[in-house]
Coordinates of C-alpha atoms in Angstrom, one line a residue:
M7 CA 42.0 112.9 135.3
G8 CA 46.0 111.9 137.3
D9 CA 47.6 108.9 135.8
L10 CA 44.0 107.0 134.2
T11 CA 43.9 106.9 130.6
K12 CA 41.6 106.2 127.6
Y13 CA 40.1 102.8 126.5
S14 CA 41.8 102.1 123.3
S15 CA 38.6 102.1 120.9
Y16 CA 35.7 103.9 120.7
K17 CA 32.8 104.2 118.7
S18 CA 30.0 106.8 117.9
T19 CA 26.8 107.3 118.7
E20 CA 24.1 109.9 118.1
E21 CA 23.6 111.4 121.6
S22 CA 25.2 114.4 122.9
W23 CA 26.2 113.5 126.6
F24 CA 28.4 111.0 125.1
L25 CA 29.2 111.2 121.3
K26 CA 31.3 108.2 122.0
I27 CA 31.8 105.6 124.1
P28 CA 34.4 102.4 124.5
E29 CA 33.3 99.7 121.6
H30 CA 31.8 96.8 123.9
W31 CA 29.8 99.2 125.3
S32 CA 25.7 98.8 125.6
I33 CA 23.4 101.6 124.9
Y34 CA 20.2 100.6 126.8
R35 CA 16.5 102.4 127.0
L36 CA 15.8 102.7 131.4
K37 CA 12.7 100.9 130.9
H38 CA 15.1 98.1 129.6
V39 CA 16.8 98.7 133.6
F40 CA 13.7 99.7 135.6
G41 CA 10.4 99.1 136.3
I42 CA 8.1 101.8 138.1
T43 CA 6.2 100.9 140.8
K44 CA 3.9 102.8 141.8
R45 CA 2.7 101.3 145.5
I46 CA -0.7 102.9 147.4
V47 CA -0.5 102.7 151.4
G48 CA -3.3 103.7 152.1
E49 CA -2.8 105.0 155.8
L50 CA -0.3 106.4 158.1
G51 CA 1.6 105.2 160.7
H52 CA 5.1 105.3 158.2
D53 CA 8.0 107.6 158.2
V54 CA 7.5 110.2 155.3
L55 CA 11.0 110.3 152.7
S56 CA 11.8 113.5 151.3
I57 CA 14.4 114.1 148.3
T58 CA 16.9 116.9 148.8
Q59 CA 20.1 118.0 146.5
T60 CA 21.7 115.8 149.5
G61 CA 19.8 112.6 148.3
I62 CA 16.8 111.0 150.0
K63 CA 16.0 112.1 153.8
V64 CA 13.1 111.5 156.5
K65 CA 10.9 114.1 157.8
D66 CA 10.6 115.0 161.2
T67 CA 7.0 115.4 161.0
E68 CA 7.0 115.8 165.2
S69 CA 8.3 119.4 165.0
G70 CA 6.3 120.8 162.5
A71 CA 10.3 122.0 161.1
G72 CA 9.6 120.7 158.0
Q73 CA 6.5 121.9 155.2
L74 CA 3.4 118.4 155.8
S75 CA 1.2 117.1 153.8
M76 CA -2.7 117.6 155.5
D77 CA -3.5 113.9 153.6
Y78 CA -0.4 110.5 153.3
S79 CA -3.3 108.4 152.2
K80 CA -2.1 108.8 148.3
Y81 CA 1.6 108.6 149.2
Q82 CA 3.6 105.8 148.0
Q83 CA 5.7 103.0 149.6
V84 CA 9.3 103.2 149.1
D85 CA 11.0 100.4 150.4
K86 CA 15.0 100.4 151.3
G87 CA 17.0 100.6 147.5
D88 CA 14.5 101.4 145.6
F89 CA 15.0 104.4 143.7
A90 CA 13.2 107.8 143.6
M91 CA 13.3 111.1 142.0
N92 CA 11.8 114.1 142.0
H93 CA 10.7 113.9 138.2
M94 CA 8.3 116.8 138.7
D95 CA 11.3 119.9 139.2
L96 CA 14.4 118.6 137.0
L97 CA 15.7 122.2 137.5
T98 CA 15.9 121.3 141.6
G99 CA 15.7 118.2 142.3
Y100 CA 17.6 115.5 142.4
V101 CA 17.6 111.3 142.8
D102 CA 18.6 108.3 145.4
I103 CA 18.4 104.8 145.8
S104 CA 16.4 105.3 149.7
K105 CA 18.8 103.5 152.9
F106 CA 14.8 104.0 153.9
N107 CA 11.5 102.2 154.4
G108 CA 8.9 104.5 153.8
V109 CA 6.5 106.4 152.0
I110 CA 7.3 109.3 149.7
S111 CA 5.2 112.2 147.7
P112 CA 2.5 110.7 145.0
D113 CA 4.1 113.2 142.4
Y114 CA 7.3 111.8 143.1
R115 CA 8.6 108.9 140.9
V116 CA 9.7 105.1 142.2
F117 CA 11.1 102.7 140.7
K118 CA 13.4 99.2 140.9
M119 CA 16.8 97.9 138.8
T120 CA 15.2 95.2 137.3
Y121 CA 17.5 94.2 134.8
A122 CA 20.5 92.1 136.2
E123 CA 23.1 92.5 134.6
C124 CA 23.1 96.6 135.5
E125 CA 24.8 97.9 139.0
S126 CA 22.9 99.7 141.1
Q127 CA 25.3 102.2 142.5
Y128 CA 26.7 102.8 138.9
L129 CA 23.0 103.5 137.8
L130 CA 22.9 106.6 140.6
Y131 CA 25.5 107.8 139.0
T132 CA 24.6 108.1 135.5
L133 CA 21.2 109.2 136.9
Q134 CA 22.4 112.5 139.3
L135 CA 24.5 113.2 136.8
C136 CA 21.3 113.8 135.0
Y137 CA 20.5 116.3 136.4
T138 CA 23.8 118.2 137.8
N139 CA 24.5 118.3 134.4
R140 CA 21.0 119.1 133.1
I141 CA 20.8 116.2 130.7
F142 CA 17.1 115.5 131.7
F143 CA 15.9 119.0 131.2
K144 CA 16.2 119.0 127.4
Y145 CA 13.4 115.6 127.9
G146 CA 10.9 118.0 130.0
K147 CA 8.2 120.0 129.8
G148 CA 6.5 122.7 131.9
V149 CA 7.2 126.1 132.4
S150 CA 10.7 126.6 133.8
M151 CA 10.2 129.9 135.4
L152 CA 7.8 129.0 138.2
G153 CA 10.1 125.4 139.1
R154 CA 7.7 123.1 137.3
W155 CA 9.8 121.7 134.8
R156 CA 8.7 118.0 134.1
L157 CA 10.8 114.9 133.1
P158 CA 7.6 112.9 131.3
A159 CA 7.1 108.8 132.3
E160 CA 7.4 107.5 128.3
N161 CA 10.4 110.5 128.3
F162 CA 12.2 108.9 131.7
K163 CA 10.7 105.2 130.1
N164 CA 12.9 105.9 126.7
F165 CA 16.1 107.9 128.0
L166 CA 18.7 106.4 126.7
I167 CA 22.3 105.5 128.8
P168 CA 25.7 104.1 128.1
I169 CA 26.1 100.3 130.5
P170 CA 29.8 98.7 130.5
P171 CA 29.9 95.5 131.0
K172 CA 28.2 94.6 135.3
E173 CA 31.6 93.8 136.3
E174 CA 33.1 97.3 134.7
Q175 CA 30.5 98.9 136.6
T176 CA 30.8 97.6 139.6
K177 CA 35.2 98.9 138.8
I178 CA 33.7 102.3 138.4
A179 CA 31.6 102.7 141.3
T180 CA 34.0 101.4 143.4
F181 CA 36.4 104.1 142.0
L182 CA 33.8 106.7 142.1
N183 CA 33.3 105.9 145.9
Y184 CA 36.8 106.1 147.0
K185 CA 37.9 109.5 144.8
L186 CA 34.3 111.6 145.9
A187 CA 35.1 110.7 149.9
K188 CA 37.7 112.4 149.8
I189 CA 36.8 115.3 147.4
D190 CA 34.1 115.2 150.4
R191 CA 36.8 115.2 153.6
F192 CA 38.7 117.7 151.2
I193 CA 35.8 120.3 151.3
R194 CA 34.6 119.2 154.6
K195 CA 38.1 120.1 156.3
K196 CA 37.2 123.4 154.1
R197 CA 34.0 124.3 155.4
V198 CA 34.7 123.5 159.0
L199 CA 37.1 126.7 158.7
L200 CA 35.0 128.6 157.6
N201 CA 32.6 127.6 160.9
L202 CA 35.8 128.0 163.3
N203 CA 36.6 131.9 161.7
V204 CA 33.0 132.4 162.5
E205 CA 32.5 130.5 166.1
R206 CA 35.1 132.9 166.3
R207 CA 33.3 136.0 164.9
K208 CA 30.2 135.1 166.7
S209 CA 32.5 134.7 170.5
F210 CA 33.9 137.8 169.9
T211 CA 30.3 139.7 169.6
S212 CA 29.5 138.0 172.7
Q213 CA 32.4 139.0 174.8
I214 CA 31.8 142.5 174.1
I215 CA 27.9 143.2 174.6
K216 CA 29.2 142.2 178.6
S217 CA 32.1 145.0 177.7
D218 CA 31.5 148.4 180.7
T219 CA 31.2 150.5 177.3
V220 CA 28.0 148.4 176.4
Q221 CA 25.4 151.3 176.5
L222 CA 21.8 149.6 176.6
L223 CA 19.7 151.2 173.4
R224 CA 17.0 150.9 171.6
L225 CA 16.6 149.8 168.2
S226 CA 15.2 152.5 166.9
S227 CA 16.5 155.3 168.4
V228 CA 20.2 154.0 166.1
T229 CA 18.7 152.4 163.1
K230 CA 16.1 153.0 160.2
F231 CA 14.0 151.4 157.8
E232 CA 15.2 151.3 154.5
E233 CA 12.6 151.9 151.9
R234 CA 14.3 153.1 148.3
Q235 CA 11.8 152.1 146.1
I236 CA 12.3 150.8 142.5
E237 CA 10.4 152.8 139.2
R238 CA 9.1 149.8 138.0
S239 CA 9.8 149.6 134.7
D240 CA 8.3 146.3 132.8
N241 CA 11.2 145.8 130.1
E242 CA 14.1 146.7 132.8
T243 CA 15.9 143.5 134.1
Y244 CA 16.4 143.4 138.5
T245 CA 17.8 140.8 140.3
P246 CA 15.9 140.3 143.7
I247 CA 18.0 139.0 146.6
G248 CA 17.2 136.2 148.7
L249 CA 18.8 134.4 151.9
Y250 CA 20.3 131.5 153.5
N251 CA 19.0 130.6 157.3
R252 CA 21.4 130.0 160.1
G253 CA 24.0 133.3 158.8
R254 CA 24.6 131.7 155.9
G255 CA 24.2 134.7 154.1
I256 CA 22.6 135.9 150.5
F257 CA 22.2 134.7 147.4
H258 CA 21.3 136.5 144.4
K259 CA 17.8 135.5 142.6
E260 CA 17.6 135.6 138.5
Q261 CA 17.8 138.7 136.0
T262 CA 14.1 139.1 135.5
F263 CA 11.7 141.7 134.1
G264 CA 10.0 144.5 135.9
K265 CA 6.7 143.3 134.7
D266 CA 6.5 139.9 136.1
L267 CA 8.2 140.7 139.1
G268 CA 4.7 139.8 140.3
D269 CA 2.7 141.6 142.9
S270 CA 5.4 143.2 145.7
T271 CA 6.7 146.5 146.3
F272 CA 10.2 146.3 145.5
Y273 CA 13.2 147.7 147.6
Y274 CA 16.8 148.3 146.1
I275 CA 19.9 147.1 148.8
K276 CA 23.0 149.1 149.4
E277 CA 26.2 148.1 150.3
G278 CA 26.1 148.3 154.6
D279 CA 22.2 147.4 155.4
V280 CA 21.1 144.9 157.4
I281 CA 18.8 142.4 155.9
L282 CA 16.5 140.1 157.2
S283 CA 14.1 137.6 156.7
G284 CA 10.6 138.5 156.8
Q285 CA 9.4 134.8 157.1
F286 CA 12.1 132.9 158.3
A287 CA 14.4 135.4 161.0
W288 CA 13.9 133.0 162.9
E289 CA 16.3 130.7 161.6
G290 CA 18.8 133.1 161.5
A291 CA 17.2 134.7 158.1
V292 CA 19.2 137.3 158.7
T293 CA 22.8 138.7 156.3
L294 CA 24.7 141.9 155.6
A295 CA 24.5 143.3 152.6
S296 CA 27.8 143.8 151.2
S297 CA 29.6 145.5 147.1
T298 CA 28.8 142.8 144.6
D299 CA 24.5 143.3 145.9
E300 CA 24.6 147.2 145.9
N301 CA 21.6 147.4 143.1
C302 CA 19.6 144.2 143.7
V303 CA 15.9 143.9 144.8
A304 CA 14.0 142.9 148.0
S305 CA 10.9 142.5 148.7
H306 CA 9.1 143.8 150.8
R307 CA 8.4 140.3 152.3
Y308 CA 12.8 141.4 153.4
P309 CA 12.9 144.4 156.4
I310 CA 16.2 146.3 155.5
L311 CA 17.6 148.0 158.2
G312 CA 20.3 150.9 157.9
C313 CA 22.3 152.2 161.7
D314 CA 23.3 155.2 162.0
L315 CA 27.8 154.3 162.2
D316 CA 28.2 157.3 165.0
I317 CA 26.7 154.8 167.3
I318 CA 26.3 151.5 166.0
K319 CA 28.2 149.3 163.2
P320 CA 26.4 147.5 160.7
E321 CA 28.9 144.2 161.3
F322 CA 28.1 144.5 164.9
L323 CA 24.2 144.2 163.8
Y324 CA 24.6 141.8 162.1
S325 CA 26.9 140.0 164.3
Y326 CA 24.5 139.9 167.1
F327 CA 21.5 139.2 165.7
T328 CA 23.9 135.6 165.4
I329 CA 24.4 135.2 168.7
S330 CA 21.8 133.2 171.1
E331 CA 20.6 136.9 172.4
G332 CA 20.3 138.4 169.1
F333 CA 18.8 135.3 167.6
L334 CA 15.9 135.0 170.4
L335 CA 14.6 138.5 169.9
L336 CA 14.0 136.7 166.3
D337 CA 12.5 134.1 167.6
L338 CA 10.5 136.2 170.0
H339 CA 9.0 138.1 167.1
S340 CA 8.5 135.6 165.2
R341 CA 4.9 134.7 165.5
G342 CA 3.0 131.5 164.1
A343 CA 1.7 127.9 164.4
A344 CA 1.2 126.5 161.1
G345 CA 4.8 124.7 160.2
R346 CA 7.0 127.1 158.8
N347 CA 5.2 129.9 159.0
R348 CA 5.9 131.9 161.1
P349 CA 5.8 135.7 159.5
L350 CA 8.9 138.7 161.5
N351 CA 6.7 140.9 163.6
P352 CA 9.9 144.2 162.6
R353 CA 7.7 147.2 164.2
R354 CA 7.8 145.1 167.4
L355 CA 10.8 143.9 166.6
V356 CA 12.9 147.4 166.9
K357 CA 11.1 148.2 170.1
E358 CA 13.5 146.7 171.6
K359 CA 16.5 147.6 173.7
I360 CA 19.7 145.9 172.5
P361 CA 23.2 146.6 174.1
I362 CA 25.5 148.1 172.0
P363 CA 29.6 148.7 173.0
S364 CA 31.5 151.6 172.6
I365 CA 32.4 152.1 168.4
A366 CA 36.6 151.0 168.6
L367 CA 35.1 147.6 170.1
Q368 CA 32.8 147.3 167.3
E369 CA 35.3 148.8 164.6
E370 CA 37.6 145.3 166.1
L371 CA 34.7 143.9 165.0
A372 CA 34.4 144.7 162.3
K373 CA 38.1 143.6 161.1
I374 CA 37.0 140.8 162.0
Y375 CA 34.1 140.1 160.1
H376 CA 35.5 141.7 156.6
N377 CA 38.8 139.2 157.6
E378 CA 35.5 136.1 158.0
E379 CA 34.2 136.7 154.3
R380 CA 37.7 137.4 152.8
L381 CA 38.3 133.6 153.8
K382 CA 35.1 132.7 153.4
A383 CA 35.2 134.3 149.1
T384 CA 38.5 131.9 148.7
V385 CA 37.1 129.1 150.8
L386 CA 33.8 129.3 148.8
N387 CA 35.5 129.3 145.3
E388 CA 38.2 126.5 146.0
I389 CA 34.7 124.6 147.3
K390 CA 32.9 125.3 144.2
I391 CA 35.7 124.6 141.9
V392 CA 36.6 121.0 143.6
E393 CA 32.7 120.2 142.6
E394 CA 33.2 121.1 139.5
Y395 CA 35.9 118.9 138.9
K396 CA 33.7 115.9 141.2
T397 CA 31.4 116.0 138.6
A398 CA 33.8 116.3 135.6
L399 CA 35.1 113.0 137.2
I400 CA 31.8 111.0 137.6
A401 CA 31.2 111.9 134.2
E402 CA 34.6 111.1 132.9
A403 CA 33.8 107.4 134.2
V404 CA 30.2 106.8 133.4
T405 CA 30.8 108.0 129.5
G406 CA 34.1 105.4 129.3
K407 CA 35.7 108.8 128.6
I408 CA 38.6 107.2 131.3
D409 CA 39.6 104.0 131.9
V410 CA 39.3 103.1 135.2
R411 CA 39.9 98.3 135.3
D412 CA 42.7 99.5 135.8
F413 CA 43.0 101.1 138.9
E414 CA 43.6 99.8 142.5
I415 CA 42.1 101.7 146.3
P416 CA 45.3 101.8 148.3
E417 CA 44.8 99.5 151.5
T418 CA 45.6 102.3 153.7
L419 CA 43.9 104.9 153.9
D420 CA 46.8 107.0 155.1
E421 CA 47.0 111.0 155.3
E422 CA 50.0 110.7 153.4
T423 CA 47.4 109.5 150.7
Y424 CA 45.0 112.3 151.8
E425 CA 47.8 114.7 150.6
D426 CA 48.4 112.7 148.0
L427 CA 44.6 113.9 146.5
E428 CA 44.7 116.9 147.9
E429 CA 46.9 118.4 146.0
E430 CA 45.9 116.8 142.8
L431 CA 42.6 119.0 143.7
S432 CA 44.1 121.7 143.8
L433 CA 45.7 121.4 140.9
A434 CA 42.5 121.1 139.0
A435 CA 41.3 124.6 141.3
E436 CA 44.6 125.7 140.0
D437 CA 43.4 124.7 136.2
E438 CA 40.3 125.7 136.1
A439 CA 41.1 129.0 137.0
E440 CA 43.7 130.3 134.9
Y441 CA 40.8 128.2 132.0
Q442 CA 38.5 131.0 133.7
T443 CA 40.6 134.1 133.2
E444 CA 41.2 133.4 130.2
E445 CA 37.3 132.9 129.1
I446 CA 36.6 136.6 131.2
D447 CA 39.6 138.7 129.7

C-alpha cells in the first residue's frame, strides 16, 4: 500500500475478519454504537428512497421506471444522516448514509449513530466492507438460493467491529475519501474510453444504413428464431444467462442443476446469436453472444435470432438494435402499462423491415465491433482489478493493517498527483495479474 507502514504493536482478537488490531484500538458491538429506529410515517407525499449498490437514491415514482409499492402507509421515515441497510438481502444488498429526507421500505433497517466517540464516515466504510467482502453473510439466516439471506436484528446488534480513537477514525475516513476519489476518477476515465468506442461504432452504424447499398428487407426473411432446446437432466449443471440493459452485454448466472432451473423452457446459445430480453428489450437489453457464451442456456423469455450470413451479419443486427432506429422498433413492439412490465412481441418485431447495407460495409462494422469488444475485455479486467485493490485498501485501513495517521493529503490535486496514483494503480493491477496467473498455473 505504497509508503504506508504498520502500527508498532497489535493485539489478537477472536474475530475472523480482524484477527489482530492495533494495541490501542477497541472492539464494540453495533448496539453500543447505533440505535435502531422504526418511525412509521403513515401517509404519502414524501420522497421514496431505495438502497442500491451505489448508495441511497430517490425513486422516480412519477415515470413508473422502478418497481413501486401500492401502499406507502407502512414505510419508515429516514432523515439526512441516518444509516439504512438492506438487511433482507446480504448477497446483493448494501448500506449507506442518506443524503435525503424521505421514506423507505419497511423491509429495510434504519439506524442512527448514538455513540459520540464515533465518526460516521469511518463506520460507513466498515459496514460497506462487511457487504462487499460478505462478512455479514455468515451471521445471516434464510435461503441463499432464493436470494433471501437476511441479517436478524440480534445478530446485527451483537456484531463486533474495531473502533480506533475518534481522531484516528477521522484520519482513516479522510485518507479513504481521498484515495477512493482518485481511484474512481481512474475508473471513470476508463469508462469514458469505452463509451467513446461504443459511440464510434453506433455512429458508423447510423452512417451505413443511409448508404446507397441499402436494401429494405423484412427481418423474418434474413433471420430465424433459434430454438435449440436442452434435454434437461436433473443432475446435470447448466449456466443460465441474463442481459444488462442499454446494450451493455450478457452475464452468466451461477451454474444450476437441471432440477432447479424452474418451469421455463431453456435453449442453448451459440456464438453469433443475437439475444433479446423478452421483458426489457424496451430498455435496450440486447446482446451478441461470443465464444465465451457457447453452450450457456437462455430461457424462453430471451428470444434468440440467428442471421442469414450471406445477407446480414450478427454484428450489424446487434448494433442496429442499439441505435435510435432499432431501439424504436424494440420499444414499439414492447407493450404494457404496469410499471416496467412491457413484454416484447418478437413475432411482430420480425415482421418489420430494416435497412441492410452491403456485406462489405457490414464487415467493416464487424471489425469495429470486435475491436471494441477486445478493448472492453481489457478495460473491464483493469477495472475489476482496481475495484479489488479499492476493497483491499478499505479493509487494510479500517482493520488497522496500515497506519494512515501521518498521511498528508496534497494541498493541490494537480495532474502530477493524479499520474502518481495512476502509476500506483497500474502497478497494483500488474501485481494482481501475476498473482492470478500463478494461481491458474
